[in-house]
Amino acid sequence: MTGPHERILLRGARWVSAHADEGVHDLVLAGGRIEGATPDGPVDREVDATGLVGTAAFVDPHVHLRDPGFEAKEDLASGLAAAAAGGYGTVVSMANTDPVIDDPDLVRSLRERAAALPGARLRPAAALTMGLEGTRLSDAAGLVEAGAVLLTDDGIPVANAEVMRRAAEWAAALDVPIQTHSEDPDLRADGVMHEGEVSERLGLPGNPAAAEAVMVYRDAEIARTTGARVHIAHVTTRAALEVIAFFKARGAPVTCEVTPHHLTLDHTALADYDPIVKVAPPLRTPDDVAALREGVASGLVDCIGTDHAPHTRSEKRMDLLTAPFGIANLEVSVPLLYERFVASGDWPLARLLELLQDGPARVLGWDAPRLEVGAPADVVLLDLETPRPVDPATQRSKAAFGPWDGEVLRGWPMRTFVAGREVFARTP
Ligand code: DOR
């Protein structure tokens, strides 16, 4: 690991972005920024990046880091280290902690603590309503001033449409995006998986696809009428994507994300009652999965959000009705998506990069991460060739287990730099 002020020469990687393949050249990081292809002074360190593909480190608009309050599941140090190991340079943390991030001082404290840690850069989200209770609006202006980049009650749907409308009016005035957890709470009820033939066969309470489509319609209509930028988190159904397409076609400021798990798993994964694949919203039907992939290919889907949702191993060993919702996936998402969709020939590499760089930046209203001279030196070096198994023993997250353990994938991040500092190096 290196300090922030070193001059580092990355030798011989092939440099790519969503827009260009620049071919093989050297790249120099100095003073936290991209210096260029040749060093402007003495080099402190050289990294042999021959055979690797380099690109701007990724942006994840949706992670649960559990800090403060649930540090047995994850904390800032482990979560930001896991993000760096996953190739991410910047992550947006959700507000469903204890205490809930509904106070500007909590936003400031998260930012200060994270800035002192070696890992991905943290950009916290803050709650839309006090205590995520869905009734009283949070101090949006104060939270944004403290550094919150997104307002969201994620984890819990905002049941009251009037509350969502007022929140959207504030968000529009402040020009900050809202992220929604769009599930109708009454339709979702106590469903633990997708309502359909598999839930009926297993005898488990189901969460119908309509729970999502109904709420996405409400939230998108609120975006259209208030002008607020509304980002629909973790879309899972064909019907919800159709609603989003309808509103996008009418110019509503709606964006959406899909998760790696909803793109790669369907409700049959629940067949042996394993809570590791219990997640909210639930894994859906193969037709829904096909719709998500079509949405990615067509450009309807704006970005990937991991919804990294770590829980302890013992919580996820409880029975399926009791175990908490969530899949921890920060460290496996990029190789999983690369192997399944890019190496398979379904998507060009540029589309995956767009979903991990330009897409999330656009959703958040940021400049897209780029390796231009003078830009922040947030860089990831990927090995697109060597197959490696998903190995929990090497993971940084406290929730080092998941549905893909043991799978052999390509596309692993080998080194990640944030502001010119090496925050992750994989032992080959
Ligand atoms: O599965 C989930 N887990 N979905 C959410 O929306 C929240 C998350 C959590 O916080 O565990």
Tab-separated table of C-alpha atoms and ligand atoms in Angstrom:
chain	number	residue	atom	x	y	z
A	1	MET	CA	0.000	0.000	0.000
A	2	THR	CA	1.200	3.482	-0.784
A	3	GLY	CA	0.827	7.022	0.481
A	4	PRO	CA	-1.146	9.706	-1.332
A	5	HIS	CA	1.772	11.818	-2.496
A	6	GLU	CA	3.857	9.176	-4.184
A	7	ARG	CA	4.393	9.217	-7.915
A	8	ILE	CA	3.356	5.801	-9.209
A	9	LEU	CA	4.043	4.552	-12.715
A	10	LEU	CA	1.573	1.937	-13.937
A	11	ARG	CA	3.377	0.142	-16.737
A	12	GLY	CA	1.850	-1.469	-19.768
A	13	ALA	CA	-1.894	-1.829	-19.087
A	14	ARG	CA	-4.477	-1.505	-21.841
A	15	TRP	CA	-6.630	1.508	-20.966
A	16	VAL	CA	-10.360	1.459	-21.665
A	17	SER	CA	-13.469	3.470	-20.887
A	18	ALA	CA	-17.097	3.221	-21.941
A	19	HIS	CA	-16.153	5.446	-24.874
A	20	ALA	CA	-12.721	4.382	-26.041
A	21	ASP	CA	-10.084	1.683	-26.108
A	22	GLU	CA	-6.844	3.656	-25.882
A	23	GLY	CA	-4.606	0.648	-26.275
A	24	VAL	CA	-1.491	-0.075	-24.250
A	25	HIS	CA	0.446	2.753	-22.581
A	26	ASP	CA	1.861	3.768	-19.215
A	27	LEU	CA	-0.057	5.927	-16.761
A	28	VAL	CA	1.370	8.059	-13.969
A	29	LEU	CA	-0.448	8.906	-10.730
A	30	ALA	CA	0.958	11.813	-8.733
A	31	GLY	CA	-0.424	14.096	-6.010
A	32	GLY	CA	-3.701	12.188	-6.028
A	33	ARG	CA	-4.303	12.929	-9.718
A	34	ILE	CA	-3.619	11.499	-13.153
A	35	GLU	CA	-0.367	13.041	-14.325
A	36	GLY	CA	-0.238	11.577	-17.818
A	37	ALA	CA	1.492	8.837	-19.767
A	38	THR	CA	5.006	9.907	-18.774
A	39	PRO	CA	6.284	10.996	-15.358
A	40	ASP	CA	6.971	14.646	-14.655
A	41	GLY	CA	9.576	13.866	-12.022
A	42	PRO	CA	11.182	10.999	-10.124
A	43	VAL	CA	8.992	7.919	-9.770
A	44	ASP	CA	8.574	6.441	-6.281
A	45	ARG	CA	7.116	3.165	-7.430
A	46	GLU	CA	6.513	1.156	-10.580
A	47	VAL	CA	3.717	-1.341	-10.988
A	48	ASP	CA	3.920	-3.916	-13.755
A	49	ALA	CA	0.425	-3.867	-15.234
A	50	THR	CA	1.269	-5.808	-18.359
A	51	GLY	CA	-1.644	-7.961	-19.461
A	52	LEU	CA	-4.130	-6.049	-17.280
A	53	VAL	CA	-6.914	-3.737	-18.383
A	54	GLY	CA	-7.040	-0.365	-16.646
A	55	THR	CA	-10.030	1.899	-16.259
A	56	ALA	CA	-11.520	4.467	-13.883
A	57	ALA	CA	-12.477	2.903	-10.548
A	58	PHE	CA	-16.200	2.168	-10.357
A	59	VAL	CA	-19.033	4.010	-8.618
A	60	ASP	CA	-21.649	2.131	-6.598
A	61	PRO	CA	-24.731	4.214	-5.803
A	62	HIS	CA	-26.125	1.668	-3.344
A	63	VAL	CA	-24.302	-0.080	-0.490
A	64	HIS	CA	-25.180	-0.870	3.109
A	65	LEU	CA	-22.134	-0.417	5.335
A	66	ARG	CA	-24.077	-0.878	8.628
A	67	ASP	CA	-22.043	1.719	10.480
A	68	PRO	CA	-23.022	3.033	13.012
A	69	GLY	CA	-24.968	0.446	14.955
A	70	PHE	CA	-24.649	-2.872	13.177
A	71	GLU	CA	-20.876	-3.289	13.103
A	72	ALA	CA	-21.115	-7.051	13.583
A	73	LYS	CA	-22.486	-7.187	10.016
A	74	GLU	CA	-20.044	-4.649	8.485
A	75	ASP	CA	-18.316	-1.426	9.456
A	76	LEU	CA	-16.806	1.465	7.558
A	77	ALA	CA	-13.336	-0.089	7.485
A	78	SER	CA	-14.438	-3.527	6.291
A	79	GLY	CA	-17.069	-2.151	3.909
A	80	LEU	CA	-14.786	0.383	2.246
A	81	ALA	CA	-12.016	-2.234	1.991
A	82	ALA	CA	-14.512	-4.639	0.391
A	83	ALA	CA	-15.559	-1.927	-2.055
A	84	ALA	CA	-11.937	-1.287	-3.040
A	85	ALA	CA	-11.440	-5.036	-3.523
A	86	GLY	CA	-14.485	-4.990	-5.779
A	87	GLY	CA	-12.923	-2.322	-7.990
A	88	TYR	CA	-14.991	0.567	-6.627
A	89	GLY	CA	-13.455	3.982	-6.060
A	90	THR	CA	-16.607	5.590	-4.644
A	91	VAL	CA	-19.651	4.143	-2.888
A	92	VAL	CA	-22.869	5.677	-1.594
A	93	SER	CA	-23.833	4.299	1.812
A	94	MET	CA	-27.466	3.860	2.800
A	95	ALA	CA	-29.044	5.510	5.824
A	96	ASN	CA	-30.655	2.487	7.537
A	97	THR	CA	-28.140	2.393	10.363
A	98	ASP	CA	-28.619	2.873	14.116
A	99	PRO	CA	-28.924	5.765	14.624
A	100	VAL	CA	-30.474	6.402	11.233
A	101	ILE	CA	-28.521	8.968	9.171
A	102	ASP	CA	-31.145	11.696	9.545
A	103	ASP	CA	-28.961	14.308	11.274
A	104	PRO	CA	-26.352	16.466	9.507
A	105	ASP	CA	-23.811	15.740	12.251
A	106	LEU	CA	-24.052	12.034	11.485
A	107	VAL	CA	-23.329	12.735	7.802
A	108	ARG	CA	-20.291	14.786	8.776
A	109	SER	CA	-19.077	12.126	11.179
A	110	LEU	CA	-19.355	9.376	8.533
A	111	ARG	CA	-17.413	11.472	6.041
A	112	GLU	CA	-14.680	12.319	8.527
A	113	ARG	CA	-14.260	8.743	9.714
A	114	ALA	CA	-14.254	7.377	6.161
A	115	ALA	CA	-11.695	9.923	4.955
A	116	ALA	CA	-9.200	8.485	7.444
A	117	LEU	CA	-9.648	4.904	6.183
A	118	PRO	CA	-7.795	3.201	3.344
A	119	GLY	CA	-10.502	2.031	0.984
A	120	ALA	CA	-13.100	3.346	-1.418
A	121	ARG	CA	-14.245	6.946	-1.029
A	122	LEU	CA	-17.491	7.293	0.901
A	123	ARG	CA	-20.322	9.554	-0.214
A	124	PRO	CA	-23.136	9.052	2.282
A	125	ALA	CA	-26.839	9.060	1.548
A	126	ALA	CA	-29.177	10.416	4.219
A	127	ALA	CA	-32.702	9.544	5.236
A	128	LEU	CA	-35.709	11.032	3.515
A	129	THR	CA	-37.794	10.810	6.701
A	130	MET	CA	-36.804	11.001	10.351
A	131	GLY	CA	-35.908	7.577	11.699
A	132	LEU	CA	-37.028	6.072	8.350
A	133	GLU	CA	-40.484	6.211	9.884
A	134	GLY	CA	-42.111	7.596	6.755
A	135	THR	CA	-43.935	10.443	8.453
A	136	ARG	CA	-41.767	13.506	9.213
A	137	LEU	CA	-39.395	14.795	6.533
A	138	SER	CA	-35.719	15.032	7.415
A	139	ASP	CA	-33.809	18.331	7.178
A	140	ALA	CA	-32.912	17.833	3.529
A	141	ALA	CA	-31.097	21.160	3.194
A	142	GLY	CA	-28.989	20.555	6.309
A	143	LEU	CA	-28.185	16.998	5.264
A	144	VAL	CA	-27.120	18.065	1.771
A	145	GLU	CA	-25.040	20.874	3.193
A	146	ALA	CA	-23.312	18.332	5.439
A	147	GLY	CA	-22.429	16.264	2.382
A	148	ALA	CA	-25.298	13.833	1.784
A	149	VAL	CA	-25.434	13.057	-1.942
A	150	LEU	CA	-28.755	11.216	-2.057
A	151	LEU	CA	-31.901	11.125	0.051
A	152	THR	CA	-33.451	7.716	0.643
A	153	ASP	CA	-35.311	5.557	3.139
A	154	ASP	CA	-33.954	2.502	1.301
A	155	GLY	CA	-34.733	-0.739	3.050
A	156	ILE	CA	-38.203	0.557	3.809
A	157	PRO	CA	-40.736	1.822	1.247
A	158	VAL	CA	-42.189	5.293	1.897
A	159	ALA	CA	-45.821	4.232	2.286
A	160	ASN	CA	-47.402	7.684	2.308
A	161	ALA	CA	-47.583	9.262	-1.157
A	162	GLU	CA	-48.022	12.746	0.252
A	163	VAL	CA	-44.808	12.400	2.269
A	164	MET	CA	-43.011	11.238	-0.878
A	165	ARG	CA	-44.401	14.171	-2.832
A	166	ARG	CA	-43.256	16.729	-0.239
A	167	ALA	CA	-39.837	15.085	-0.056
A	168	ALA	CA	-39.607	15.261	-3.853
A	169	GLU	CA	-40.465	18.957	-3.813
A	170	TRP	CA	-37.591	19.598	-1.410
A	171	ALA	CA	-35.252	17.423	-3.432
A	172	ALA	CA	-36.148	19.289	-6.616
A	173	ALA	CA	-35.497	22.638	-4.926
A	174	LEU	CA	-32.138	21.406	-3.614
A	175	ASP	CA	-31.284	19.579	-6.845
A	176	VAL	CA	-30.418	16.389	-4.960
A	177	PRO	CA	-31.602	12.989	-6.199
A	178	ILE	CA	-34.027	10.823	-4.252
A	179	GLN	CA	-33.642	7.074	-4.323
A	180	THR	CA	-36.763	5.010	-3.760
A	181	HIS	CA	-37.344	1.538	-2.409
A	182	SER	CA	-40.429	1.045	-4.549
A	183	GLU	CA	-42.499	-1.760	-3.054
A	184	ASP	CA	-46.116	-1.329	-1.960
A	185	PRO	CA	-45.961	-2.324	1.730
A	186	ASP	CA	-49.471	-3.808	1.808
A	187	LEU	CA	-48.989	-5.886	-1.319
A	188	ARG	CA	-45.522	-6.934	-0.232
A	189	ALA	CA	-46.876	-7.729	3.245
A	190	ASP	CA	-44.842	-10.513	4.865
A	191	GLY	CA	-43.654	-12.058	1.607
A	192	VAL	CA	-40.226	-13.615	1.863
A	193	MET	CA	-39.844	-14.441	-1.833
A	194	HIS	CA	-41.468	-13.780	-5.197
A	195	GLU	CA	-45.143	-14.786	-5.242
A	196	GLY	CA	-45.545	-17.450	-7.896
A	197	GLU	CA	-45.363	-21.129	-8.620
A	198	VAL	CA	-42.165	-21.615	-6.610
A	199	SER	CA	-43.490	-19.872	-3.471
A	200	GLU	CA	-46.689	-21.915	-3.748
A	201	ARG	CA	-44.777	-25.168	-4.045
A	202	LEU	CA	-42.503	-24.278	-1.124
A	203	GLY	CA	-45.400	-23.027	0.988
A	204	LEU	CA	-43.772	-19.650	1.620
A	205	PRO	CA	-45.496	-16.246	1.789
A	206	GLY	CA	-45.032	-14.427	-1.520
A	207	ASN	CA	-44.311	-10.844	-2.536
A	208	PRO	CA	-46.138	-10.202	-5.827
A	209	ALA	CA	-44.579	-8.463	-8.831
A	210	ALA	CA	-47.418	-5.924	-8.630
A	211	ALA	CA	-46.014	-4.612	-5.334
A	212	GLU	CA	-43.129	-3.149	-7.306
A	213	ALA	CA	-44.912	-1.928	-10.453
A	214	VAL	CA	-47.599	-0.108	-8.457
A	215	MET	CA	-45.049	1.792	-6.394
A	216	VAL	CA	-42.726	2.529	-9.316
A	217	TYR	CA	-45.702	4.126	-11.080
A	218	ARG	CA	-46.406	6.323	-8.044
A	219	ASP	CA	-42.786	7.339	-7.591
A	220	ALA	CA	-42.236	8.038	-11.298
A	221	GLU	CA	-45.401	10.136	-11.452
A	222	ILE	CA	-44.135	12.116	-8.464
A	223	ALA	CA	-40.859	12.656	-10.359
A	224	ARG	CA	-42.778	13.835	-13.419
A	225	THR	CA	-45.000	16.254	-11.548
A	226	THR	CA	-42.417	17.679	-9.117
A	227	GLY	CA	-39.384	17.655	-11.405
A	228	ALA	CA	-37.390	15.827	-8.718
A	229	ARG	CA	-34.717	13.409	-9.916
A	230	VAL	CA	-36.057	10.080	-8.722
A	231	HIS	CA	-33.791	7.044	-8.876
A	232	ILE	CA	-35.583	3.715	-8.615
A	233	ALA	CA	-33.329	1.305	-6.720
A	234	HIS	CA	-33.068	-2.428	-7.425
A	235	VAL	CA	-35.688	-2.892	-10.152
A	236	THR	CA	-36.685	-6.553	-10.432
A	237	THR	CA	-39.700	-6.974	-12.720
A	238	ARG	CA	-40.615	-6.660	-16.382
A	239	ALA	CA	-43.707	-4.676	-15.371
A	240	ALA	CA	-41.686	-2.107	-13.410
A	241	LEU	CA	-39.304	-1.643	-16.339
A	242	GLU	CA	-42.284	-1.052	-18.623
A	243	VAL	CA	-43.507	1.651	-16.241
A	244	ILE	CA	-40.043	3.245	-16.193
A	245	ALA	CA	-39.878	3.177	-20.005
A	246	PHE	CA	-43.305	4.828	-20.127
A	247	PHE	CA	-42.171	7.685	-17.878
A	248	LYS	CA	-38.768	8.103	-19.488
A	249	ALA	CA	-40.502	8.404	-22.869
A	250	ARG	CA	-42.481	11.313	-21.395
A	251	GLY	CA	-39.367	13.056	-20.168
A	252	ALA	CA	-39.812	12.363	-16.446
A	253	PRO	CA	-36.498	12.684	-14.556
A	254	VAL	CA	-36.470	9.000	-13.580
A	255	THR	CA	-33.438	6.722	-13.494
A	256	CYS	CA	-33.108	3.128	-12.394
A	257	GLU	CA	-30.605	0.522	-11.315
A	258	VAL	CA	-30.454	-3.256	-11.319
A	259	THR	CA	-28.401	-5.436	-8.994
A	260	PRO	CA	-25.960	-8.217	-9.867
A	261	HIS	CA	-28.120	-10.755	-8.016
A	262	HIS	CA	-31.358	-9.878	-9.797
A	263	LEU	CA	-29.505	-10.124	-13.120
A	264	THR	CA	-28.050	-13.553	-12.396
A	265	LEU	CA	-30.466	-15.450	-10.114
A	266	ASP	CA	-34.193	-16.200	-10.211
A	267	HIS	CA	-36.766	-17.435	-7.698
A	268	THR	CA	-35.873	-21.081	-8.237
A	269	ALA	CA	-32.706	-20.316	-6.210
A	270	LEU	CA	-34.971	-20.413	-3.118
A	271	ALA	CA	-35.909	-24.057	-3.777
A	272	ASP	CA	-33.770	-25.409	-0.943
A	273	TYR	CA	-34.913	-22.734	1.524
A	274	ASP	CA	-31.459	-21.143	1.788
A	275	PRO	CA	-31.732	-17.648	3.351
A	276	ILE	CA	-28.513	-16.582	1.601
A	277	VAL	CA	-30.712	-15.769	-1.409
A	278	LYS	CA	-33.449	-14.073	0.643
A	279	VAL	CA	-33.406	-10.481	-0.537
A	280	ALA	CA	-35.755	-7.516	-0.861
A	281	PRO	CA	-37.126	-7.015	-3.435
A	282	PRO	CA	-37.031	-10.751	-4.101
A	283	LEU	CA	-35.437	-12.764	-6.875
A	284	ARG	CA	-38.098	-12.967	-9.588
A	285	THR	CA	-39.037	-15.228	-12.501
A	286	PRO	CA	-36.762	-16.148	-15.408
A	287	ASP	CA	-38.886	-13.861	-17.596
A	288	ASP	CA	-38.227	-10.941	-15.245
A	289	VAL	CA	-34.504	-11.712	-15.300
A	290	ALA	CA	-34.666	-11.715	-19.108
A	291	ALA	CA	-36.414	-8.322	-18.977
A	292	LEU	CA	-33.666	-6.869	-16.761
A	293	ARG	CA	-31.029	-8.098	-19.199
A	294	GLU	CA	-32.991	-6.627	-22.120
A	295	GLY	CA	-33.243	-3.362	-20.191
A	296	VAL	CA	-29.489	-3.317	-19.779
A	297	ALA	CA	-28.895	-4.074	-23.444
A	298	SER	CA	-31.385	-1.438	-24.653
A	299	GLY	CA	-30.023	1.310	-22.395
A	300	LEU	CA	-33.224	1.604	-20.347
A	301	VAL	CA	-31.319	0.613	-17.197
A	302	ASP	CA	-29.035	3.447	-16.092
A	303	CYS	CA	-26.606	1.680	-13.798
A	304	ILE	CA	-25.671	-1.229	-11.593
A	305	GLY	CA	-26.149	-0.766	-7.860
A	306	THR	CA	-24.909	-3.699	-5.831
A	307	ASP	CA	-27.297	-3.199	-2.884
A	308	HIS	CA	-24.483	-4.885	-0.926
A	309	ALA	CA	-26.468	-5.883	2.174
A	310	PRO	CA	-24.233	-7.711	4.659
A	311	HIS	CA	-25.588	-9.682	7.609
A	312	THR	CA	-23.814	-12.023	10.013
A	313	ARG	CA	-23.395	-15.662	9.086
A	314	SER	CA	-25.541	-16.716	12.046
A	315	GLU	CA	-28.381	-14.387	11.028
A	316	LYS	CA	-28.296	-15.854	7.532
A	317	ARG	CA	-28.337	-19.379	9.016
A	318	MET	CA	-31.742	-18.809	10.587
A	319	ASP	CA	-34.809	-20.291	8.922
A	320	LEU	CA	-36.005	-18.614	5.751
A	321	LEU	CA	-38.966	-16.880	7.425
A	322	THR	CA	-36.800	-15.320	10.148
A	323	ALA	CA	-33.469	-14.545	8.474
A	324	PRO	CA	-32.917	-10.929	7.356
A	325	PHE	CA	-33.112	-9.833	3.707
A	326	GLY	CA	-29.885	-9.100	1.877
A	327	ILE	CA	-26.977	-10.396	-0.199
A	328	ALA	CA	-23.378	-9.221	0.296
A	329	ASN	CA	-21.795	-8.924	-3.119
A	330	LEU	CA	-19.397	-5.961	-3.346
A	331	GLU	CA	-16.330	-8.101	-3.950
A	332	VAL	CA	-17.817	-10.417	-6.530
A	333	SER	CA	-20.093	-8.169	-8.591
A	334	VAL	CA	-17.636	-7.037	-11.244
A	335	PRO	CA	-16.193	-10.482	-12.056
A	336	LEU	CA	-19.687	-11.974	-11.902
A	337	LEU	CA	-21.058	-9.463	-14.415
A	338	TYR	CA	-17.928	-9.675	-16.550
A	339	GLU	CA	-18.021	-13.473	-16.728
A	340	ARG	CA	-21.753	-13.841	-17.271
A	341	PHE	CA	-22.366	-10.999	-19.687
A	342	VAL	CA	-19.148	-9.724	-21.239
A	343	ALA	CA	-17.003	-12.864	-21.550
A	344	SER	CA	-20.145	-14.647	-22.785
A	345	GLY	CA	-20.443	-12.117	-25.620
A	346	ASP	CA	-23.835	-10.682	-24.547
A	347	TRP	CA	-22.629	-7.156	-23.749
A	348	PRO	CA	-19.615	-5.266	-25.004
A	349	LEU	CA	-17.145	-4.392	-22.237
A	350	ALA	CA	-18.036	-0.736	-22.877
A	351	ARG	CA	-21.629	-1.372	-21.746
A	352	LEU	CA	-20.492	-2.862	-18.443
A	353	LEU	CA	-18.156	0.097	-17.903
A	354	GLU	CA	-20.978	2.503	-18.677
A	355	LEU	CA	-23.159	0.807	-16.020
A	356	LEU	CA	-20.374	1.107	-13.426
A	357	GLN	CA	-18.964	4.560	-14.305
A	358	ASP	CA	-20.970	7.009	-16.433
A	359	GLY	CA	-24.378	5.593	-15.444
A	360	PRO	CA	-24.108	5.951	-11.662
A	361	ALA	CA	-22.351	9.313	-12.048
A	362	ARG	CA	-25.233	10.573	-14.196
A	363	VAL	CA	-27.779	9.333	-11.638
A	364	LEU	CA	-25.966	11.195	-8.883
A	365	GLY	CA	-25.336	14.335	-10.946
A	366	TRP	CA	-21.547	13.884	-10.921
A	367	ASP	CA	-18.930	14.063	-13.642
A	368	ALA	CA	-18.265	10.602	-15.032
A	369	PRO	CA	-15.023	9.135	-13.698
A	370	ARG	CA	-12.365	9.465	-16.396
A	371	LEU	CA	-8.639	8.901	-16.549
A	372	GLU	CA	-7.868	12.301	-18.002
A	373	VAL	CA	-4.830	14.354	-17.062
A	374	GLY	CA	-5.666	16.244	-13.861
A	375	ALA	CA	-8.611	13.995	-12.926
A	376	PRO	CA	-8.631	12.237	-9.538
A	377	ALA	CA	-6.412	9.155	-9.697
A	378	ASP	CA	-9.187	6.623	-9.053
A	379	VAL	CA	-8.012	3.643	-11.051
A	380	VAL	CA	-8.714	-0.057	-11.195
A	381	LEU	CA	-6.582	-2.681	-12.915
A	382	LEU	CA	-8.585	-5.724	-14.012
A	383	ASP	CA	-7.422	-9.187	-15.019
A	384	LEU	CA	-9.864	-10.222	-17.720
A	385	GLU	CA	-8.039	-13.472	-18.517
A	386	THR	CA	-7.304	-15.544	-15.430
A	387	PRO	CA	-10.154	-17.633	-13.994
A	388	ARG	CA	-10.276	-17.543	-10.189
A	389	PRO	CA	-12.825	-19.038	-7.806
A	390	VAL	CA	-14.960	-16.836	-5.551
A	391	ASP	CA	-13.089	-17.447	-2.301
A	392	PRO	CA	-14.671	-16.179	0.945
A	393	ALA	CA	-11.333	-16.652	2.741
A	394	THR	CA	-9.829	-13.768	0.766
A	395	GLN	CA	-12.746	-11.343	1.157
A	396	ARG	CA	-12.635	-8.101	3.153
A	397	SER	CA	-16.326	-7.870	3.949
A	398	LYS	CA	-17.439	-9.223	7.322
A	399	ALA	CA	-20.182	-11.011	5.354
A	400	ALA	CA	-17.750	-13.192	3.437
A	401	PHE	CA	-20.265	-15.643	2.035
A	402	GLY	CA	-22.716	-15.518	-0.823
A	403	PRO	CA	-24.606	-17.334	-3.540
A	404	TRP	CA	-21.603	-17.513	-5.892
A	405	ASP	CA	-19.009	-18.991	-3.534
A	406	GLY	CA	-16.717	-21.381	-5.402
A	407	GLU	CA	-17.772	-20.197	-8.855
A	408	VAL	CA	-14.894	-19.681	-11.224
A	409	LEU	CA	-14.926	-16.214	-12.777
A	410	ARG	CA	-12.739	-13.884	-14.819
A	411	GLY	CA	-12.630	-10.092	-14.579
A	412	TRP	CA	-11.154	-9.726	-11.079
A	413	PRO	CA	-9.878	-6.352	-9.883
A	414	MET	CA	-6.133	-6.780	-9.176
A	415	ARG	CA	-5.327	-3.307	-7.836
A	416	THR	CA	-7.449	-0.314	-6.932
A	417	PHE	CA	-6.171	3.234	-6.426
A	418	VAL	CA	-8.231	6.000	-4.846
A	419	ALA	CA	-6.868	9.544	-5.077
A	420	GLY	CA	-3.528	8.104	-6.145
A	421	ARG	CA	-3.242	5.788	-3.176
A	422	GLU	CA	-3.248	2.022	-3.566
A	423	VAL	CA	-6.157	0.777	-1.454
A	424	PHE	CA	-6.298	-2.785	-2.729
A	425	ALA	CA	-3.864	-5.306	-4.185
A	426	ARG	CA	-4.850	-8.910	-4.885
A	427	THR	CA	-2.248	-11.566	-4.285
A	428	PRO	CA	-2.201	-13.325	-7.656
B	1	DOR	O1	-32.372	-7.225	0.851
B	1	DOR	C1	-32.286	-6.083	1.281
B	1	DOR	N1	-31.531	-5.797	2.341
B	1	DOR	N2	-32.993	-5.125	0.684
B	1	DOR	C2	-33.056	-3.896	1.182
B	1	DOR	O2	-33.690	-3.070	0.579
B	1	DOR	C3	-32.404	-3.561	2.462
B	1	DOR	C4	-31.260	-4.445	2.695
B	1	DOR	C5	-30.730	-4.368	4.090
B	1	DOR	O3	-30.569	-3.283	4.629
B	1	DOR	O4	-30.413	-5.437	4.634
